[in-house]
PDB file of C-alpha atoms in Angstrom:
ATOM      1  CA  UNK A 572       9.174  28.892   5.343  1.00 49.00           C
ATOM      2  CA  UNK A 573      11.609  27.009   3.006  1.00 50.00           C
ATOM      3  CA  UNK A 574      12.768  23.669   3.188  1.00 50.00           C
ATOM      4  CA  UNK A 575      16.128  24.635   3.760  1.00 55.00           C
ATOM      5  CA  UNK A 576      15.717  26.417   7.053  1.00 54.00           C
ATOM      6  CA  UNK A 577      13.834  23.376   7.787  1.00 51.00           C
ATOM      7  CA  UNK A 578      17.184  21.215   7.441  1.00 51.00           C
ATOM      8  CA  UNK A 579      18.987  23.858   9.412  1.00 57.00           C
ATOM      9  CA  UNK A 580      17.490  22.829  12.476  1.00 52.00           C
ATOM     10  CA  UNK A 581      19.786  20.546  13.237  1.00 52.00           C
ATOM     11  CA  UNK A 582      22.510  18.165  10.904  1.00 74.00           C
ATOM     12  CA  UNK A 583      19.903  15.507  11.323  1.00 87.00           C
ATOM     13  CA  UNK A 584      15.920  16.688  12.141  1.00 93.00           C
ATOM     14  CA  UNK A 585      13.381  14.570  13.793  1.00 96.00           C
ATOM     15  CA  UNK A 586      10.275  15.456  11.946  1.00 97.00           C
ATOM     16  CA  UNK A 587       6.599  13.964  12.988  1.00 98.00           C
ATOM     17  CA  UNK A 588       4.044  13.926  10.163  1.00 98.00           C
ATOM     18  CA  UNK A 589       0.424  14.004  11.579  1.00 99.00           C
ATOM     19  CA  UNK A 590      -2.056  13.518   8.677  1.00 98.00           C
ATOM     20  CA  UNK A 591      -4.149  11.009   6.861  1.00 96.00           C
ATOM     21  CA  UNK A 592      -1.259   8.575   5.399  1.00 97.00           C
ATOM     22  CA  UNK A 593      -3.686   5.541   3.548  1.00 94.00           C
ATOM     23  CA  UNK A 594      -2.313   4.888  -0.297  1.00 93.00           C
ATOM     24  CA  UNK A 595      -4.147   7.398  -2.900  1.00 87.00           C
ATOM     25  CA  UNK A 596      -4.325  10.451  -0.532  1.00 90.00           C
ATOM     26  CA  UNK A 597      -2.762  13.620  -1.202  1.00 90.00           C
ATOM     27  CA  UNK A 598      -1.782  14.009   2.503  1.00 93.00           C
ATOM     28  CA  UNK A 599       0.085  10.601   1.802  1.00 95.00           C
ATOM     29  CA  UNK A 600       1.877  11.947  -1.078  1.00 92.00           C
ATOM     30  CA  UNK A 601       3.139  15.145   0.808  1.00 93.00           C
ATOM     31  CA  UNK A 602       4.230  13.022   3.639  1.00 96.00           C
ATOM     32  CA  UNK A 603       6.476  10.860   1.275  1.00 94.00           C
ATOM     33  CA  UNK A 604       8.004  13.950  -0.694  1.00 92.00           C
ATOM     34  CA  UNK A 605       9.073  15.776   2.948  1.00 94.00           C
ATOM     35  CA  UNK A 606      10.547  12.700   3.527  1.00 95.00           C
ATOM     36  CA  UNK A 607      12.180  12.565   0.426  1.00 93.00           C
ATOM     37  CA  UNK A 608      13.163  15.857   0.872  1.00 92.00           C
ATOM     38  CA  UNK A 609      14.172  16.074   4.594  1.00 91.00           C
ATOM     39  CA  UNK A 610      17.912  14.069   5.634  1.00 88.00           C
ATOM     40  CA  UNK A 611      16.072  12.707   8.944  1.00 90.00           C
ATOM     41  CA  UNK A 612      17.244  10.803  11.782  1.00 87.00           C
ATOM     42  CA  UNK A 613      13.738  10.600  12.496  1.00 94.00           C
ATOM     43  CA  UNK A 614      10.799  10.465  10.462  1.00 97.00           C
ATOM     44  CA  UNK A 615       7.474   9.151  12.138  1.00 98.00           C
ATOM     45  CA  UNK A 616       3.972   9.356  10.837  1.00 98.00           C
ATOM     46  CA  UNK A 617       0.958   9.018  13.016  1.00 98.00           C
ATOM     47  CA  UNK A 618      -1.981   8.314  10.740  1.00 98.00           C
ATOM     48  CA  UNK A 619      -5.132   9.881  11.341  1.00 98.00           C
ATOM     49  CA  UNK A 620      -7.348   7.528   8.931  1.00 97.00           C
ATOM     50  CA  UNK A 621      -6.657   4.928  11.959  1.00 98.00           C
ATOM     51  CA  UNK A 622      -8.812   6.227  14.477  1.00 98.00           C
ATOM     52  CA  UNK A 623     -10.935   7.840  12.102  1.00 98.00           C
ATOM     53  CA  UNK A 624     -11.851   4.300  10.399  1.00 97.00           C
ATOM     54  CA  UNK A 625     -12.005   2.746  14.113  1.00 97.00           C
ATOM     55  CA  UNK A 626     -14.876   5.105  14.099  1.00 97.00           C
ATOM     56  CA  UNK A 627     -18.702   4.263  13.097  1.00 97.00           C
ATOM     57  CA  UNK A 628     -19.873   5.833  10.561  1.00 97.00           C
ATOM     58  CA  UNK A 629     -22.313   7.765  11.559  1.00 98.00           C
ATOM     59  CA  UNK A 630     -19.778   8.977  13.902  1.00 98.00           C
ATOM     60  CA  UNK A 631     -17.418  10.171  11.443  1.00 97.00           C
ATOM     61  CA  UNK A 632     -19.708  11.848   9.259  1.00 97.00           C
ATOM     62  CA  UNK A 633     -20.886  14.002  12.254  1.00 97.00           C
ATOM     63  CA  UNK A 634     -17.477  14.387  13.209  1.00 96.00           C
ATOM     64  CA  UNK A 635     -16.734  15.719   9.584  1.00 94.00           C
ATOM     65  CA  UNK A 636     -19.705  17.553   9.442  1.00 94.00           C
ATOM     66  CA  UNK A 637     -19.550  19.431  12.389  1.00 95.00           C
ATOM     67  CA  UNK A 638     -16.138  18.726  14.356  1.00 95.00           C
ATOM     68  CA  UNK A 639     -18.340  16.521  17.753  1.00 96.00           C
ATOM     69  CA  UNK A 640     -18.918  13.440  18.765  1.00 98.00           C
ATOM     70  CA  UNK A 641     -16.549  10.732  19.298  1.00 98.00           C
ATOM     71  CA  UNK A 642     -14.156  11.065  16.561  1.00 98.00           C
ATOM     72  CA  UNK A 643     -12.735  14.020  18.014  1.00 98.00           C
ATOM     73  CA  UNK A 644     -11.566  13.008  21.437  1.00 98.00           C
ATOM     74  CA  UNK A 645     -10.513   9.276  19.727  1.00 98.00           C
ATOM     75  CA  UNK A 646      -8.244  11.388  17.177  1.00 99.00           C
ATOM     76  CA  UNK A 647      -6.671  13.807  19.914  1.00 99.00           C
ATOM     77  CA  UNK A 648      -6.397  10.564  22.490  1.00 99.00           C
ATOM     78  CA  UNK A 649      -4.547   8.679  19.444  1.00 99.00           C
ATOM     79  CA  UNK A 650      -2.389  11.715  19.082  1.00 99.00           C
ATOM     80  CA  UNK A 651      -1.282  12.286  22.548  1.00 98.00           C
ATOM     81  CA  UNK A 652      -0.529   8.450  22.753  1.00 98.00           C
ATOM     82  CA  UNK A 653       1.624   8.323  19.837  1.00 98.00           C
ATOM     83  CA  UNK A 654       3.702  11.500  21.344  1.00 98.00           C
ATOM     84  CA  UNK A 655       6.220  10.507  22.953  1.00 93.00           C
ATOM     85  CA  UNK A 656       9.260  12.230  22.591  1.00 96.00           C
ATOM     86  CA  UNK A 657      10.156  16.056  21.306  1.00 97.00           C
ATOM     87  CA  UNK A 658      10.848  16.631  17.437  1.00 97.00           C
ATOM     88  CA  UNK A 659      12.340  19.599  15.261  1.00 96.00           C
ATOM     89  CA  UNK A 660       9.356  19.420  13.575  1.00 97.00           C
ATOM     90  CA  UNK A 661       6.227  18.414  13.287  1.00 98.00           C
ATOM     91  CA  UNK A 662       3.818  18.814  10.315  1.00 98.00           C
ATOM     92  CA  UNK A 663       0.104  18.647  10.451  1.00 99.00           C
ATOM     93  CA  UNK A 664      -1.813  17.887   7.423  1.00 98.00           C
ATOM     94  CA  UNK A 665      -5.556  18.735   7.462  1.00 95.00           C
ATOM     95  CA  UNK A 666      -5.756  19.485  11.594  1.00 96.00           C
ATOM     96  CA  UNK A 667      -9.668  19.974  11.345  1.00 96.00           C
ATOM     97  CA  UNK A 668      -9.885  17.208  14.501  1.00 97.00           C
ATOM     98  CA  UNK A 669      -7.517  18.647  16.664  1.00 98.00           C
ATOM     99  CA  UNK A 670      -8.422  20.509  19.791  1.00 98.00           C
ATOM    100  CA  UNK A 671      -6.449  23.343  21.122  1.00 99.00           C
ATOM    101  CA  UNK A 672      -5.179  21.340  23.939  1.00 99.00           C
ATOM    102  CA  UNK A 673      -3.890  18.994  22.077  1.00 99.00           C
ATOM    103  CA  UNK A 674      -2.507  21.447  19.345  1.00 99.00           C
ATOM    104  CA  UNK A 675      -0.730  22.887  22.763  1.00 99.00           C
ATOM    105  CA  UNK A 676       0.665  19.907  23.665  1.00 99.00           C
ATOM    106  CA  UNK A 677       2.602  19.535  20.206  1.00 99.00           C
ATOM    107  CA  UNK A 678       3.772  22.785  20.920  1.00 98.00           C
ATOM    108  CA  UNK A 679       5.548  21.498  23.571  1.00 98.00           C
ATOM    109  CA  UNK A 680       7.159  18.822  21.956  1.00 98.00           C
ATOM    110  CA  UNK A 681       8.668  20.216  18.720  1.00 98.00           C
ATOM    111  CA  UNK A 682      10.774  23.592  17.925  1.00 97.00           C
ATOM    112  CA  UNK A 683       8.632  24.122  14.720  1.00 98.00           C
ATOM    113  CA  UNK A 684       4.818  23.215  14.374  1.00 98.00           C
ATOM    114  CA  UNK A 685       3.470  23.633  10.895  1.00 98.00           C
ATOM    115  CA  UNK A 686       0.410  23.113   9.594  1.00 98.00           C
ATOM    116  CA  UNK A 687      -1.280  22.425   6.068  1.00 98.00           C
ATOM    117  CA  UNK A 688      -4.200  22.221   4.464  1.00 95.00           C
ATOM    118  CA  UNK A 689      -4.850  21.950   0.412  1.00 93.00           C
ATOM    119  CA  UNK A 690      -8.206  22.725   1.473  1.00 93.00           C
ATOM    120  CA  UNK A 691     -11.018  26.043   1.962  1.00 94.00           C
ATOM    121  CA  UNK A 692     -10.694  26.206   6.084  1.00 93.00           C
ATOM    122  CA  UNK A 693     -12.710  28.940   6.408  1.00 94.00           C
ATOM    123  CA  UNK A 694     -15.003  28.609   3.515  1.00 90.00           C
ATOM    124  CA  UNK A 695     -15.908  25.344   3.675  1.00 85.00           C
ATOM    125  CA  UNK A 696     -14.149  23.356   6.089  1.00 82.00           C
ATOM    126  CA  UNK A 697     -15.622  25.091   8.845  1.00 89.00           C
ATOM    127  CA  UNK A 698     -13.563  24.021  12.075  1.00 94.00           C
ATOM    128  CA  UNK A 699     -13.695  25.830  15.490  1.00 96.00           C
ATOM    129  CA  UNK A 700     -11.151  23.260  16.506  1.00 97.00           C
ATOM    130  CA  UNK A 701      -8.671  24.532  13.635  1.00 97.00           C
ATOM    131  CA  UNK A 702      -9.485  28.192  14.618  1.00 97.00           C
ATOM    132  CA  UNK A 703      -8.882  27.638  18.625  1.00 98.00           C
ATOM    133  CA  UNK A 704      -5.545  26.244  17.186  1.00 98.00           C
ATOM    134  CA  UNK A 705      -4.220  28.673  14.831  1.00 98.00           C
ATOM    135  CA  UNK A 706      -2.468  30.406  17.673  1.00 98.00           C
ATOM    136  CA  UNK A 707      -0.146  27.628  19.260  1.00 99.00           C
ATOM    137  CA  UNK A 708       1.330  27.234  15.115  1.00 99.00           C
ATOM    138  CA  UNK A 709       4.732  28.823  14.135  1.00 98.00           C
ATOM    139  CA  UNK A 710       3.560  28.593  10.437  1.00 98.00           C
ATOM    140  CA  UNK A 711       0.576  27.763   8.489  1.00 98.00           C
ATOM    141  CA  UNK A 712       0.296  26.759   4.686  1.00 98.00           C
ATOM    142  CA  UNK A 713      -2.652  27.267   2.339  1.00 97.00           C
ATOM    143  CA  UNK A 714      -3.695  27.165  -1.193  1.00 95.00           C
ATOM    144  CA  UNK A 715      -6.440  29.514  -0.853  1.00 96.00           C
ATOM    145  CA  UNK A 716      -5.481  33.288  -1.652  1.00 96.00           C
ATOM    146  CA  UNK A 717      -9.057  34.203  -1.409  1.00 96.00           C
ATOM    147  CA  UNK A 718      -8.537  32.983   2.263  1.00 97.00           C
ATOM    148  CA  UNK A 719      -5.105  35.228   3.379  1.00 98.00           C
ATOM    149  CA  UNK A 720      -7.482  38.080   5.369  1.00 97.00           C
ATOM    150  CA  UNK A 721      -9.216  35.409   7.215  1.00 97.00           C
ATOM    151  CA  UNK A 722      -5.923  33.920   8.195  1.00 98.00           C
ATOM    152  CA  UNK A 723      -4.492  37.319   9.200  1.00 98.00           C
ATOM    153  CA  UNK A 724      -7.280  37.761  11.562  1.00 97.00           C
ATOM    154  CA  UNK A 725      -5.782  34.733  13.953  1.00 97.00           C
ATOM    155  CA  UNK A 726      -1.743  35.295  12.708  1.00 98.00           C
ATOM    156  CA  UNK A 727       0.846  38.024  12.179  1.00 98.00           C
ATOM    157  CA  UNK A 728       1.621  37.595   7.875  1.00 97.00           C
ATOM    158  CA  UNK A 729       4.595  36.005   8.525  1.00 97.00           C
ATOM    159  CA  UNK A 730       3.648  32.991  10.098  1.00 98.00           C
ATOM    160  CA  UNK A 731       0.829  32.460   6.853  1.00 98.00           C
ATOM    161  CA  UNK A 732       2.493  31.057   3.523  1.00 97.00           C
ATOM    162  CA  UNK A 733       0.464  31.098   0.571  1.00 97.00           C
ATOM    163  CA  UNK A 734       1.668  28.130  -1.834  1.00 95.00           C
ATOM    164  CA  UNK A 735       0.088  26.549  -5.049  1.00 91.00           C
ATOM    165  CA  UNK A 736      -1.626  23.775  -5.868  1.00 85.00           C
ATOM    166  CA  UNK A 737       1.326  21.568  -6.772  1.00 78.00           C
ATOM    167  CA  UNK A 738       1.184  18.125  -8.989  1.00 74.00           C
ATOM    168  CA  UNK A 739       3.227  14.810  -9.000  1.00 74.00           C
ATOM    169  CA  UNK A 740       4.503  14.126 -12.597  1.00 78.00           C
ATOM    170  CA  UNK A 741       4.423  10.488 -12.052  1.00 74.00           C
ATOM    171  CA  UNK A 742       0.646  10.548 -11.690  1.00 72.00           C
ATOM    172  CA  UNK A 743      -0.724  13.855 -12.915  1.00 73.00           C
ATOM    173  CA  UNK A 744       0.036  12.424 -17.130  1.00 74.00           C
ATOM    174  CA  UNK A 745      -2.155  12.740 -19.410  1.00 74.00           C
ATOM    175  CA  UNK A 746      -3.773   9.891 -20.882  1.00 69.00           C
ATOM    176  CA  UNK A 747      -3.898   9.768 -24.931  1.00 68.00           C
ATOM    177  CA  UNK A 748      -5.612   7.001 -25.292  1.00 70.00           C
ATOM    178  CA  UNK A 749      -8.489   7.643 -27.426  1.00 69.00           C
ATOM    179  CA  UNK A 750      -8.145  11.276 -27.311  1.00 62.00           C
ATOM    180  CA  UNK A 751      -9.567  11.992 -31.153  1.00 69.00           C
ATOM    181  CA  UNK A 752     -13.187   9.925 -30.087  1.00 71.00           C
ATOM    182  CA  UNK A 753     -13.318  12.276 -26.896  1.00 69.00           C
ATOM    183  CA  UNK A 754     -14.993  15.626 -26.918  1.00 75.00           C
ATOM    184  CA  UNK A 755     -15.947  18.941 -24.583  1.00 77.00           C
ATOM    185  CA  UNK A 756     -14.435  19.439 -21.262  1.00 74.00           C
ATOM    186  CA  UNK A 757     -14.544  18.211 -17.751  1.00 72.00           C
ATOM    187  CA  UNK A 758     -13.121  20.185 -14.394  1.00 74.00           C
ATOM    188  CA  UNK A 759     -13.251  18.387 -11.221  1.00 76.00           C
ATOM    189  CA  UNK A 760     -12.769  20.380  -7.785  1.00 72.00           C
ATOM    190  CA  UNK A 761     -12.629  23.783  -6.602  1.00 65.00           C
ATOM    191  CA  UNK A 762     -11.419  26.738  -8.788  1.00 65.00           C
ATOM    192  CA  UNK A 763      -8.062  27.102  -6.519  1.00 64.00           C
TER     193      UNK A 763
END
């Protein structure tokens, strides 16, 4: 999927971001560059950190850990309330929260659904709720080549893109400061 048959939709889309949108995220920073990149009549975000943070923590960290409790139905409810009109797109960032039903019901409301996630989903980021959803998305987006099989086991190949890690020049510089009292080598992360 290209950004340009993204602007085809119409002279004008009305694109819904659903992700975490609080300053310093990466999900934040993909939101603004669609934007950016998208001539929209409409551009909403519904940000998931809101009912996420709403949550107590032990509540969240189950709910990160292992996709229960009440984080889930207080991010779907959130989602369903925010819905309120159709879109010609609709982007989820990081949908490990969402339930099928509600994955469903954005179906409904948008010509494209997209989703993307920088992260391992099937690796790591084990989510039944992400798997039960696979199905009701026209296109999914990952970073993970090691992950393309797993993909293809829920999704014909064309509906999987495989992009790379990308960077923002205005905050991926290096810093010289000092650099000829620092020594050795530090790598933070995952290998892809």
């Amino acid at each position: 999927m290209e950004i340009e048959y993204i602007m085809q939709l119409t002279d004008k889309p009305k694109v819904l971001y659903i992700g975490q949108y609080s300053e310093g995220t990466t999900s934040k920073q993909r939101a603004d560059t669609i934007k950016s990149l998208l001539d929209t009549d409409v551009f909403r975000i519904i940000d998931l950190h809101e009912p996420f943070y709403r949550t107590s923590r032990v509540w969240r960290s189950i709910g990160f850990r292992y996709k229960k409790g009440p984080l889930i139905p207080a991010v779907n409810t959130f989602i369903r309330n925010k819905v309120q009109e159709p879109y010609d797109l609709i982007w989820v960032d990081k949908g490990i929260y969402i339930t099928a039903a509600t994955t469903a019901f954005l179906r409904a409301h948008t010509k494209k659904l997209v989703h993307f996630t920088p992260d391992p989903a099937f690796t790591f980021h084990k989510s039944r709720l992400f798997y039960q959803s696979l199905k009701f998305y026209d296109y999914v987006i990952t970073t993970k080549s090691y992950e393309l099989e797993r993909y293809f086991d829920y999704l014909e190949e064309e509906q999987v893109l495989f992009v790379t890690q990308g960077f923002d020049p205005n905050l991926h510089q290096p810093d010289f400061s000092n650099f000829d009292e620092k020594e050795g080598l530090l790598f933070i992360g995952h290998y892809e």
